[in-house]
Amino acid sequence: MDNLDAVSFFNGLVFFSPVALLVRTETGISVNDFFVLQALLSICIFVGEIPTGRLSDKLGHRNTLILSQLMLLFARVLLLAAFINKSMVLFVIEVFVEGMAACFSSGTQSAYIYSVEPKETFVSKTAHVANCGTAGFVISTITYVFIYKFYGISGLLVATILADLAAVIASFGLRREVNTDKRQNCVMAGKCRTFKSVCNIKTVWIIVFLASINIAYVLINFFFVEKLMEIDISEVYMTPVILGYSIIQLSSEFILNKVKTIEKNIVFVCSFFLAGLMLCFLGLLSDRIVIVAIMLVLPLVIDISTYLLDEVQNKVVDEQGNDKRRAEIISIFNMGVNLVEIVFLFGSAYVANLGTMVCFIVIGITMILLGNLSIVFKPFIK
């Protein structure tokens, strides 16, 4: 376990996460205001993606990750201050700082891992770092009950601040990335204009795949509990389900370590196809055992697709000769994903009138089709 793993672990210790809505509503802020704050966060991240990505390439990915951790710590302190003072103004400022922290880490962490790790271990290392965050999340989900009982929401916020402080300390021990001038995986000479370099079929392909993955996570986070209630399982059992699939997600690193480069295309196609099939089943079936089993396994299957696609993004950056602008290019990918996701969410507002489970079916069919499409693209074959 290195410093990046430690940073991920401490970032996963968000003790107030199960009562994140209460952090705002107990201060007198309405649910509508809560969604306005979330919308402001999304807008802030969308607007800040490219400028922060460009700055990351200039400052260095390690330095940017440290800056991101410092801003996240500041955001947590502001959140505590906003809660204590019941100040909407402080909540808005906190959203802005948190959004900037997210922007500085978006794309940068992937670029950092790609520059400090051997190419053949990039995927497994990415999964390992994410698993450390998942382990932190599991621990915080289990322990938040006790902290909440004895110290209330203020105690949860203070505990999260201490975890973020530990993440900041760990971030100063991050390895320095190698000199990208000496990397030999760049196959195109010269500089490319940023937007011109991403306006091609391969990058559009990546954005569409990433967007479908993000939307699948949205369905997991917001509609799993509704599906449980639909099959007459109390919403209180959502916590065991979350803990269950989080623990199962930890096996992603082991699975990816067993996958050879030549097999990555097969694994990518199968994971996308299987995820789509499971989403369709969630929308169509009502058997309790089958539904709970799918809920426990689906996040792992999607994770595998995510980590493999993360490697594809970095390979595309190398092919375009943009290794010096890696974080910026990946940030542009994320902007495209955000746009597609926003369109989907607005569309879902209408589709949901037919039943939220229709959303599972629509995205499930989309992922099945994309899985079949990836057979043609073969992203991992040079």
CSV table of N, CA and C in Angstrom, one decimal, residues 13 80 90 101 187 198 201 211 223 236 279 335 342 376:
chain,number,residue,atom,x,y,z
A,13,LEU,N,-13.4,7.6,3.5
A,13,LEU,CA,-14.0,7.7,4.9
A,13,LEU,C,-14.9,9.0,5.0
A,80,LEU,N,-18.7,22.0,7.7
A,80,LEU,CA,-19.0,22.0,9.1
A,80,LEU,C,-19.4,23.4,9.6
A,90,LEU,N,-22.4,30.0,3.1
A,90,LEU,CA,-21.3,29.1,3.3
A,90,LEU,C,-21.5,27.7,2.5
A,101,ALA,N,-12.1,21.1,-6.2
A,101,ALA,CA,-11.3,20.0,-5.8
A,101,ALA,C,-11.6,18.8,-6.7
A,187,VAL,N,3.4,7.8,-30.4
A,187,VAL,CA,3.6,7.4,-31.8
A,187,VAL,C,3.3,8.5,-32.8
A,198,VAL,N,-9.3,15.8,-30.2
A,198,VAL,CA,-10.3,14.9,-29.6
A,198,VAL,C,-11.6,14.8,-30.5
A,201,ILE,N,-13.5,9.8,-34.3
A,201,ILE,CA,-14.4,8.7,-34.0
A,201,ILE,C,-14.0,8.0,-32.7
A,211,ALA,N,-20.1,7.7,-20.8
A,211,ALA,CA,-21.4,8.2,-20.4
A,211,ALA,C,-22.4,7.1,-20.0
A,223,PHE,N,-31.8,4.4,-7.9
A,223,PHE,CA,-33.0,3.5,-8.1
A,223,PHE,C,-32.9,2.1,-7.5
A,236,VAL,N,-34.7,-0.3,4.5
A,236,VAL,CA,-33.6,-0.3,5.5
A,236,VAL,C,-32.6,-1.4,5.1
A,279,LEU,N,-28.9,-5.0,-16.2
A,279,LEU,CA,-29.8,-3.8,-16.0
A,279,LEU,C,-31.2,-4.1,-16.6
A,335,MET,N,-15.8,16.1,-19.8
A,335,MET,CA,-16.8,17.2,-20.2
A,335,MET,C,-17.8,16.6,-21.2
A,342,ILE,N,-26.1,14.8,-18.8
A,342,ILE,CA,-27.2,15.8,-18.6
A,342,ILE,C,-28.4,15.5,-19.5
A,376,VAL,N,-16.2,-4.5,-32.8
A,376,VAL,CA,-15.7,-3.9,-34.1
A,376,VAL,C,-14.5,-3.0,-33.8
